[in-house]
Structures are given as C-alpha cells and as structure tokens.
Amino acid sequence: MSQTEEEKLIGEVTAKSYEFGFTTDIDSDTIPPGLNEGVIRTISAKKNEPEWLLKWRLEAFRLWSEMEEPEWAHVNYPKLDLQSISYYSAPKQKKEIASLDEVDPELLKTMEKLGISIEEQKRLSGVAVDFVMDSVSVATSFKEKLGELGVIFCSLGEAIQEHPELVRKYMGTVVPQRDNYYAALNSAVFTDGSFCYIPKGVRCPMELSTYFRINQAGTGQFERTLLIADEGSYVSYLEGCTAPQRDENQLHAAVVEIVSMDEAEVKYSTVQNWYPGDANGLGGVFNFVTKRGLCHRAAKISWTQVETGSAVTWKYPSCILKGDDSIGEFFSVAVTNNMQQADTGTKMIHIGKRTRSTIISKGISSGHSQNSYRGLVQIHPGAENARNFSVCDSLLMTDTCGAHTFPYIEVKNPTAQIEHEATTSKIGEDQIFYCQQRGIEEEEAIGLIVKGYAKDVLNKLPMEFAVEAQKLLTISLEGSVG
Amino acid sequence: MLKIKNLHAKVGDNEILKGLNLEVGPGEVHAIMGPNGSGKSTLASVLAGRESYEVTEGEVELDGVNLLDLDATERAREGVFLAFQYPIEIPGVSNLNFMKAAINGKRTHLGLEPIKPKDFLTKVKECSSLVELDGRLRDRSVNEGFSGGEKKRNEIFQMAMLDPKLAILDETDSGLDIDALRVVSKGVNKMRSKDRSFIVITHYQRLLEHIVPDFVHVLSEGKIVKSGGKELALELEEKGYDWLK
Ligand SMILES: Nc1ncnc2c1ncn2[C@@H]1O[C@H](COP(=O)(O)OP(=O)(O)OP(=O)(O)O)[C@@H](O)[C@H]1O
Ligand SMILES: [Mg+2]
C-alpha cells in the first residue's frame, strides 16, 4: 500500500470512529484571541523548528478553527476558557520551593503512603534538590546501554532537531491533525513530549521511562508522544507516575501515537494521577487525551492504564489493527471518587485478517462520581476471522455514584467472533464483614476487595509499577465506604 | 469466659433474639440446635459484631471485656472467630494474602511486628494439614469457585490460622461429605484446649458424635428453651422440637 493510500485509509477509519454516534449540534465556538497564527509561528520559531513542521502546525490550526468542541462524552464541566491559556510559554516549569515545609501536607501524606522516598517527594513537589549521584549515574549508564542498541529515547523537541526524518515520516500518521478537536489543538500548539524509536529486531532491555523519570522536565499541557517500534522489536513504555501531580494547568490535551511495525510489540502502561479537585469538585485537571496505535502485520500493542486522577477524564486508547494477524489489547482500571468524572474506554479497529483484540475494563466508582466505559469494536469487511473479547465490569462503592457502559459494536464481516461481558456490582457489606470478622479493618478490607477486583489489570503492569498502583487504588478510595 | 445476659437483637424492625442467656466456660464446647429461622445464625452474627444487627438490650462479655463496645474487627482481634454458614467469596484476593492481612491486623493491634514470611509459611503448612486442605485451594482466591464442602473446610483452616479464644461454628457440617466431616471434626478436636471455647451450631446429632459437646442448648424463637448434656441431642434427633413448645 502506498503511503498516501495508507494515510487515506487511516484518516477514514479514525474520523469515522470519533464521529460514531456521538456528535451533537452546538453553536460554534468563536476562536479565542489567545490563539492565532502568530502565536503558532512564535512557538515554532522559539523551538527553532523546520519549515515543514511550522506548516504542519498551521494546517492543524486551520482545521481546529473549523471544529466544534465535542459534547458527547458522558461528562459535565464548565466551558474552558481557551483565551486564558498562554500557548507560547515553554512547558511550565514547576515553581521552585525551598523546602518540603512549604508543600501541601495532604500531598506529602499521600506520597508517604505510597512509599515514595524523601528525595523523590522533594523532586515531585518541585523542591529544589541536588540529585542523588546514584540516580544520575544510573540514568546515564542506561542511556549508554540504549545508545549501543540504537534505541532513541529523548524529548520530542530533541528528536525534531536530531532525527527530523523519523519525526516527519511518522508524526500524524496515526493521529492526524484533524482527528478531533483536542488532537487538532495539540497538533497546532504542542510544546514538547517524548520520542522513542526501537530499531529492527531490538528487544529493549528495560522499561523505558522509570529510570528517566528523574530527568524529565515538568510535563507540558500539550504533550505529544511518538513511539515507533520497528520490525520485530519490543518495548515496554511507562508513562506517568503514581505520585499525585498538582498542576496549575487546567486543561491537558495530550496526544500519543504508536507505530508497531511488522511483528513488533509495544506495551504502553500509564498511571494517571493528576489532581482531581477537592471533595466538592473545585479545581482539578481536565484530561482530554488522544492515544492511538497502529499495528502492522502480526504486530501487537497493549494499553494498560490505571486512572485515578483528574476532575474530568476523556480518553480512549485505541488500536488500529491494520496488518493481518495483529493484536490489540486494552486493560484499564479507572477509579472515580467525590465529584470526578471519567469517560474512558477504547476503540479496536479490525482491518486485517485474523486480527484479535481483548478489552478488560474495570471501573470503580465512589462518592458522587460518574464513571463511564465507552468502547468501540469495529470489524471491517476485509477482516476475515477477526476476534474480539471484551469484559467491562463496574464496581460501585456508594449509592450516590454512577457507572455507565456504552459498548458500540460494528461488524461488517460475518466471520467475526465477538464476545462481550459486562457486570455491575456493589461492594458487598457481607464481603467487608467477612474481612472484619477475620480481624481486618474496614478500610483495609475495602482495599483488599478492590485490588482483588482489579487484579487482572494490575497484573499487566510492570512489577515496580504494580505495587505502587495497588497502593494508589487504596488511597484513592480512602473514606469511601457507603 | 463468655457471658451472654438477656440479649435482645433486631434486624430492621424484626426482633429476632428475645432475651437470650448463655454462659460458656473456658475450654467448653456448647452445641446449639434449633429449628430453621430460630435465630442461631443471628446469634452468631451478633456475637461477631455485624452492623446490620442491632442489639437493643443485654450484655455480652468475653473474659471481662464488653464485646458490645467493640466493632467487628476489634472483636476478631480479641479472639472471636466465626465460621460462616455461607462463607463469602472475595474474587482476586488469594487465600494466603487474606490470611496474612488477618494475622498482621491482629499483630499490629497487639503492637507486634508483621509475621515473618517463614513463620507464616510454617503456620500455613501446619494448619492446612490439620484439615487436609488442598494446596491448590490455599493458593486460589478466597472461596471463589470453591465447592460448598471446600468452603467449609477453608473456614476451619482459617480458624486454625487465627487461633481464636472463642470459635463459633455455624453449620460447619452442612455440605461436608462423610469423609470431610471426619477430617474437619478431627481438626476441630485437635484445637480443643482448656483456654479455647466453642459454640457449635448444627442440625445434626451426627456432627456431635465427632465433636462431643459438654452442653447442648435448644434455641427457639430467639431464646434458649432447653439445655442439657450431650444426650439431649439424641433426644432431639428422636423427637424433634415440637415437644419443647
Ligand atoms: N438480614 C436479615 N433481614 C431480615 N431478616 C433476617 C435477616 N437475618 C435474619 N433474618 C430473619 O431472622 C430469623 C432468624 O434467622 P437465622 O438466620 O438466625 O436463623 P437460623 O436459626 O440460623 O436458621 P437456619 O437453621 O435455617 O440456619 C429468620 O426469620 C430470618 O428470616
Ligand atoms: Mg443459620
């Protein structure tokens, strides 16, 4: 298939999948004066970007200007004031703080419970630290090791300067600029993000990102990640951090693109713990993310996510199973508490023959929160013998929260096999009593029951992440018996 | 040891225990029999501190401690164990992790360090051999997909692990096959000691041939209506409960 044909196909597929049953007519938003062509030229110039990239950004901006903010997700939030955002500022550096005493004690308490070291606590909360020599040297030696294997792992900004050919070839091929409102906005104004390239046949020997966590700059508001696994390669990539992330930025509109070439495998794990706002729903991050992977022949992409943060989450990590025999997986635990709202799920687009996908989604809702699973399984006419298996479970902790499941299934090939299971259960008073009768405290009992419920997903996380993620679940649900 | 005086308890608006008196001395085994719905499981739940059961009157003391002041967790840590008539499934939580959390809960309460992995495993081995609990069951999620009999056996395994002062067995015999009944009873008998008391709730004299009680009580309509020695069970087997009304 030629490059343009391919682009066309992907374009069609992705545009449709977002359109699917969701759009409503609204008065078109006026373009906020905070963002205009001049601003984009400034960003691009400041970052010393090549001409093609500036054009690409401007094209995105033009497309975005014609779009309407989506309203179909099962979430409610006040309209964002896009004028108040300063688009040309470099990724926000966290304010430097002199000592931990100045940090919100709630935040510190949580970090302590997560077992995060004092050094790390300081770093995460923006206290100026002299990095422990050890960590720096560890990071450096890993960088050397990766270099020997030809793995490129750097910021997107760096990649644009050092490896423009790779960036140009792949950026926007999986999530085109016009994909959706927030992706278009991101394409126009993204400031930085991560870039990763695994050469042919290379098995990346370490989880990417954990060891580098320490060197990462403050996460930008419009982050963009591009990950390319060349033929027959393997990589496990970790994004995020279990520690609570306070951020002044209210809107986060990230884009993640993955290309998994023939027989390559990518595991992408996320722990998202942005500030959810207070118990009354004030403050908190709006997290509108577009994540999508493209699988070539016999390639595999697994998305694993643990979502506990943000006031509003809107996120559907998806797989386009274009190549024959390719595999897509989505494993998710989404916790909502207090006034949080999450609308998350996945899209599995089966195009190639014998493509397979698995979806395991575990929602946990508490307080007055709303937790929705929205999933699309699409079998294209050419996808002979495609198979999908989906499980969406919801666990309710209170009588005041809501859990919703919106599975969309479109089958255009009669040989497809699709299985969908969904359950909703309330955390059992009898289960809690049983634990208590054995001498386990109520809070811990709830933690145990919830971890057990989410086990199938937590097991998919890399070891060091899994332990922290388990604790995080317990902490997120503290005081949520009802 | 255990003293229950004039205990009244209700669920919703339903009074189920209506002035129950019972004393259980250290090392004693008391059997409680009685018709369906007479309040046996309710008594067990009330003793264990289940919140949905409201105590409206009466006293319950265990070794001088007023149990009614404690919540379910605290009572368990004081040494109250209930083998459930219908054990609960907890998907995804391994039996061993569950037991570790239970043991460490009690240890923390007593100001002790968490149990050492080696000591824990030794204990697991001892206790599972006591009731011949299959290693595979031990490693599975708590009661999930266990057969009725396996669940009951698991309850007694847990009892052995937690070393209670007062063990309440609610129809542990129901669902056990003949061999399992023998094994489980043997396990219980091995655990009998001068400072551990048992309340054994059952419908069948057969269990009491294996676990021989010191006293037998009949619970009917929320009260103990008759007490006696182990022969009472035989008499009940023969005559039923009607004659006691
Ligand atoms: N949670 C509850 N809600 C309403 N009624 C209840 C509840 N628990 C118990 N009851 C009622 O209380 C009465 C006593 O029940 P209990 O389970 O204690 O009987 P039991 O003696 O253990 O009977 P069985 O021999 O059948 O096990 C019954 O009428 C039962 O329906
Ligand atoms: Mg009963």
CSV table of N, CA and C in Angstrom, one decimal, chain A residues 278-352:
chain,number,residue,atom,x,y,z
A,278,ASP,N,-11.0,19.2,44.7
A,278,ASP,CA,-11.3,18.8,46.1
A,278,ASP,C,-12.6,18.0,46.1
A,279,ALA,N,-13.0,17.7,47.4
A,279,ALA,CA,-14.2,16.8,47.5
A,279,ALA,C,-15.5,17.5,46.9
A,280,ASN,N,-15.5,18.8,46.8
A,280,ASN,CA,-16.6,19.4,46.2
A,280,ASN,C,-16.5,19.6,44.7
A,281,GLY,N,-15.4,19.1,44.1
A,281,GLY,CA,-15.3,19.2,42.7
A,281,GLY,C,-14.6,20.5,42.2
A,282,LEU,N,-14.1,21.3,43.1
A,282,LEU,CA,-13.4,22.5,42.7
A,282,LEU,C,-12.0,22.2,42.3
A,283,GLY,N,-11.6,22.9,41.2
A,283,GLY,CA,-10.2,22.7,40.8
A,283,GLY,C,-10.1,21.4,40.0
A,284,GLY,N,-8.9,20.9,39.9
A,284,GLY,CA,-8.7,19.7,39.2
A,284,GLY,C,-8.5,19.8,37.7
A,285,VAL,N,-7.8,18.8,37.2
A,285,VAL,CA,-7.3,18.8,35.8
A,285,VAL,C,-8.4,18.3,34.9
A,286,PHE,N,-8.6,18.9,33.7
A,286,PHE,CA,-9.4,18.3,32.6
A,286,PHE,C,-8.4,17.6,31.7
A,287,ASN,N,-8.6,16.3,31.6
A,287,ASN,CA,-7.6,15.5,30.9
A,287,ASN,C,-8.2,14.9,29.7
A,288,PHE,N,-7.9,15.5,28.5
A,288,PHE,CA,-8.5,15.1,27.3
A,288,PHE,C,-7.4,14.6,26.4
A,289,VAL,N,-7.3,13.3,26.3
A,289,VAL,CA,-6.1,12.7,25.7
A,289,VAL,C,-6.5,11.9,24.5
A,290,THR,N,-5.7,12.0,23.4
A,290,THR,CA,-5.9,11.1,22.3
A,290,THR,C,-4.7,10.1,22.2
A,291,LYS,N,-5.0,8.8,22.3
A,291,LYS,CA,-3.9,7.9,22.3
A,291,LYS,C,-4.3,6.8,21.3
A,292,ARG,N,-3.4,6.5,20.4
A,292,ARG,CA,-3.8,5.5,19.4
A,292,ARG,C,-2.5,4.9,18.8
A,293,GLY,N,-2.7,3.6,18.5
A,293,GLY,CA,-1.6,2.8,18.0
A,293,GLY,C,-2.0,2.2,16.7
A,294,LEU,N,-1.0,2.0,15.8
A,294,LEU,CA,-1.2,1.4,14.5
A,294,LEU,C,-0.4,0.1,14.5
A,295,CYS,N,-1.1,-1.0,14.2
A,295,CYS,CA,-0.4,-2.3,14.2
A,295,CYS,C,-0.2,-2.8,12.7
A,296,HIS,N,1.0,-3.0,12.3
A,296,HIS,CA,1.2,-3.7,11.0
A,296,HIS,C,1.1,-5.2,11.2
A,297,ARG,N,1.6,-5.9,10.2
A,297,ARG,CA,1.4,-7.4,10.2
A,297,ARG,C,1.9,-8.0,11.5
A,298,ALA,N,1.1,-8.9,12.1
A,298,ALA,CA,1.5,-9.6,13.3
A,298,ALA,C,2.1,-8.8,14.4
A,299,ALA,N,1.8,-7.5,14.4
A,299,ALA,CA,2.3,-6.7,15.5
A,299,ALA,C,1.3,-6.7,16.6
A,300,LYS,N,1.8,-6.1,17.8
A,300,LYS,CA,0.9,-6.1,18.9
A,300,LYS,C,1.1,-4.8,19.7
A,301,ILE,N,0.0,-4.3,20.2
A,301,ILE,CA,0.0,-3.1,21.1
A,301,ILE,C,-0.9,-3.4,22.3
A,302,SER,N,-0.3,-3.3,23.5
A,302,SER,CA,-1.2,-3.4,24.7
A,302,SER,C,-1.2,-2.1,25.4
A,303,TRP,N,-2.3,-1.6,25.7
A,303,TRP,CA,-2.5,-0.4,26.5
A,303,TRP,C,-2.9,-0.9,27.9
A,304,THR,N,-2.2,-0.5,28.9
A,304,THR,CA,-2.6,-0.8,30.3
A,304,THR,C,-2.7,0.6,31.0
A,305,GLN,N,-3.8,0.8,31.6
A,305,GLN,CA,-3.9,2.1,32.3
A,305,GLN,C,-4.5,2.0,33.7
A,306,VAL,N,-4.0,2.8,34.6
A,306,VAL,CA,-4.6,2.9,35.9
A,306,VAL,C,-4.9,4.4,36.0
A,307,GLU,N,-6.2,4.7,36.1
A,307,GLU,CA,-6.6,6.1,36.1
A,307,GLU,C,-7.3,6.4,37.4
A,308,THR,N,-6.6,7.3,38.2
A,308,THR,CA,-7.3,7.7,39.4
A,308,THR,C,-7.5,9.2,39.6
A,309,GLY,N,-6.8,9.9,38.7
A,309,GLY,CA,-6.8,11.4,38.9
A,309,GLY,C,-7.7,12.1,38.0
A,310,SER,N,-7.5,13.4,37.9
A,310,SER,CA,-8.2,14.4,37.1
A,310,SER,C,-9.6,14.6,37.5
A,311,ALA,N,-10.1,15.8,37.3
A,311,ALA,CA,-11.5,16.1,37.6
A,311,ALA,C,-12.4,15.5,36.5
A,312,VAL,N,-11.9,15.7,35.2
A,312,VAL,CA,-12.6,15.1,34.1
A,312,VAL,C,-11.6,14.4,33.2
A,313,THR,N,-11.9,13.1,32.9
A,313,THR,CA,-11.0,12.4,32.0
A,313,THR,C,-11.8,12.0,30.8
A,314,TRP,N,-11.2,12.1,29.7
A,314,TRP,CA,-11.8,11.8,28.4
A,314,TRP,C,-10.7,11.1,27.6
A,315,LYS,N,-10.8,9.8,27.4
A,315,LYS,CA,-9.6,9.1,27.0
A,315,LYS,C,-9.9,7.7,26.4
A,316,TYR,N,-9.5,7.5,25.2
A,316,TYR,CA,-9.9,6.2,24.6
A,316,TYR,C,-8.6,5.6,23.9
A,317,PRO,N,-7.7,5.1,24.6
A,317,PRO,CA,-6.5,4.5,23.9
A,317,PRO,C,-7.0,3.4,22.9
A,318,SER,N,-6.6,3.5,21.7
A,318,SER,CA,-7.2,2.7,20.6
A,318,SER,C,-6.1,2.0,19.8
A,319,CYS,N,-6.5,0.9,19.1
A,319,CYS,CA,-5.6,0.2,18.2
A,319,CYS,C,-6.3,0.1,16.9
A,320,ILE,N,-5.5,0.4,15.9
A,320,ILE,CA,-5.9,0.2,14.5
A,320,ILE,C,-5.2,-1.1,14.1
A,321,LEU,N,-5.9,-2.2,13.9
A,321,LEU,CA,-5.3,-3.5,13.6
A,321,LEU,C,-5.3,-3.6,12.1
A,322,LYS,N,-4.4,-3.0,11.5
A,322,LYS,CA,-4.4,-2.9,10.0
A,322,LYS,C,-3.7,-4.1,9.4
A,323,GLY,N,-2.6,-4.6,10.0
A,323,GLY,CA,-1.9,-5.7,9.5
A,323,GLY,C,-2.6,-7.0,9.8
A,324,ASP,N,-2.5,-8.0,8.9
A,324,ASP,CA,-3.1,-9.3,9.2
A,324,ASP,C,-2.4,-9.9,10.5
A,325,ASP,N,-3.2,-10.6,11.2
A,325,ASP,CA,-2.7,-11.3,12.4
A,325,ASP,C,-2.2,-10.3,13.5
A,326,SER,N,-2.6,-9.1,13.5
A,326,SER,CA,-2.1,-8.2,14.5
A,326,SER,C,-3.1,-8.3,15.7
A,327,ILE,N,-2.5,-7.8,16.9
A,327,ILE,CA,-3.3,-8.0,18.1
A,327,ILE,C,-3.3,-6.6,18.9
A,328,GLY,N,-4.5,-6.3,19.4
A,328,GLY,CA,-4.6,-5.1,20.2
A,328,GLY,C,-5.2,-5.5,21.6
A,329,GLU,N,-4.7,-4.9,22.6
A,329,GLU,CA,-5.2,-5.2,24.0
A,329,GLU,C,-5.4,-3.9,24.7
A,330,PHE,N,-6.4,-3.9,25.6
A,330,PHE,CA,-6.7,-2.7,26.4
A,330,PHE,C,-7.1,-3.2,27.8
A,331,PHE,N,-6.3,-2.8,28.8
A,331,PHE,CA,-6.5,-3.2,30.1
A,331,PHE,C,-6.6,-1.9,31.0
A,332,SER,N,-7.8,-1.8,31.6
A,332,SER,CA,-7.9,-0.5,32.3
A,332,SER,C,-8.6,-0.6,33.7
A,333,VAL,N,-8.1,0.1,34.6
A,333,VAL,CA,-8.8,0.4,35.9
A,333,VAL,C,-9.0,1.8,36.0
A,334,ALA,N,-10.2,2.3,36.1
A,334,ALA,CA,-10.5,3.7,36.3
A,334,ALA,C,-11.2,3.9,37.6
A,335,VAL,N,-10.7,4.7,38.4
A,335,VAL,CA,-11.3,5.0,39.7
A,335,VAL,C,-11.8,6.4,39.7
A,336,THR,N,-13.0,6.6,40.2
A,336,THR,CA,-13.5,7.9,40.3
A,336,THR,C,-14.1,8.0,41.7
A,337,ASN,N,-13.8,9.2,42.4
A,337,ASN,CA,-14.3,9.4,43.7
A,337,ASN,C,-14.8,10.8,43.8
A,338,ASN,N,-15.5,11.2,44.9
A,338,ASN,CA,-16.0,12.5,45.1
A,338,ASN,C,-16.8,13.0,43.8
A,339,MET,N,-16.3,14.1,43.2
A,339,MET,CA,-17.1,14.6,42.1
A,339,MET,C,-16.4,14.3,40.7
A,340,GLN,N,-15.5,13.4,40.7
A,340,GLN,CA,-14.7,13.1,39.5
A,340,GLN,C,-15.6,12.5,38.4
A,341,GLN,N,-15.2,12.8,37.2
A,341,GLN,CA,-16.0,12.2,36.0
A,341,GLN,C,-15.0,11.6,35.1
A,342,ALA,N,-15.2,10.4,34.7
A,342,ALA,CA,-14.3,9.7,33.7
A,342,ALA,C,-15.2,9.1,32.6
A,343,ASP,N,-14.7,9.4,31.4
A,343,ASP,CA,-15.4,8.7,30.3
A,343,ASP,C,-14.2,8.1,29.5
A,344,THR,N,-14.0,6.8,29.7
A,344,THR,CA,-12.8,6.2,29.1
A,344,THR,C,-13.2,4.9,28.6
A,345,GLY,N,-12.3,4.4,27.7
A,345,GLY,CA,-12.6,3.1,27.0
A,345,GLY,C,-11.6,3.0,25.9
A,346,THR,N,-12.0,2.3,24.9
A,346,THR,CA,-11.0,2.0,23.8
A,346,THR,C,-11.8,1.8,22.5
A,347,LYS,N,-11.0,1.9,21.4
A,347,LYS,CA,-11.5,1.5,20.1
A,347,LYS,C,-10.6,0.5,19.5
A,348,MET,N,-11.2,-0.6,19.1
A,348,MET,CA,-10.4,-1.6,18.4
A,348,MET,C,-10.9,-1.7,17.0
A,349,ILE,N,-10.1,-1.3,16.0
A,349,ILE,CA,-10.5,-1.2,14.7
A,349,ILE,C,-9.8,-2.4,13.9
A,350,HIS,N,-10.6,-3.4,13.6
A,350,HIS,CA,-10.1,-4.5,12.9
A,350,HIS,C,-10.2,-4.4,11.4
A,351,ILE,N,-9.0,-4.3,10.8
A,351,ILE,CA,-8.9,-4.2,9.3
A,351,ILE,C,-8.3,-5.4,8.7
A,352,GLY,N,-7.2,-5.9,9.3
A,352,GLY,CA,-6.5,-7.0,8.7
A,352,GLY,C,-7.2,-8.4,9.1
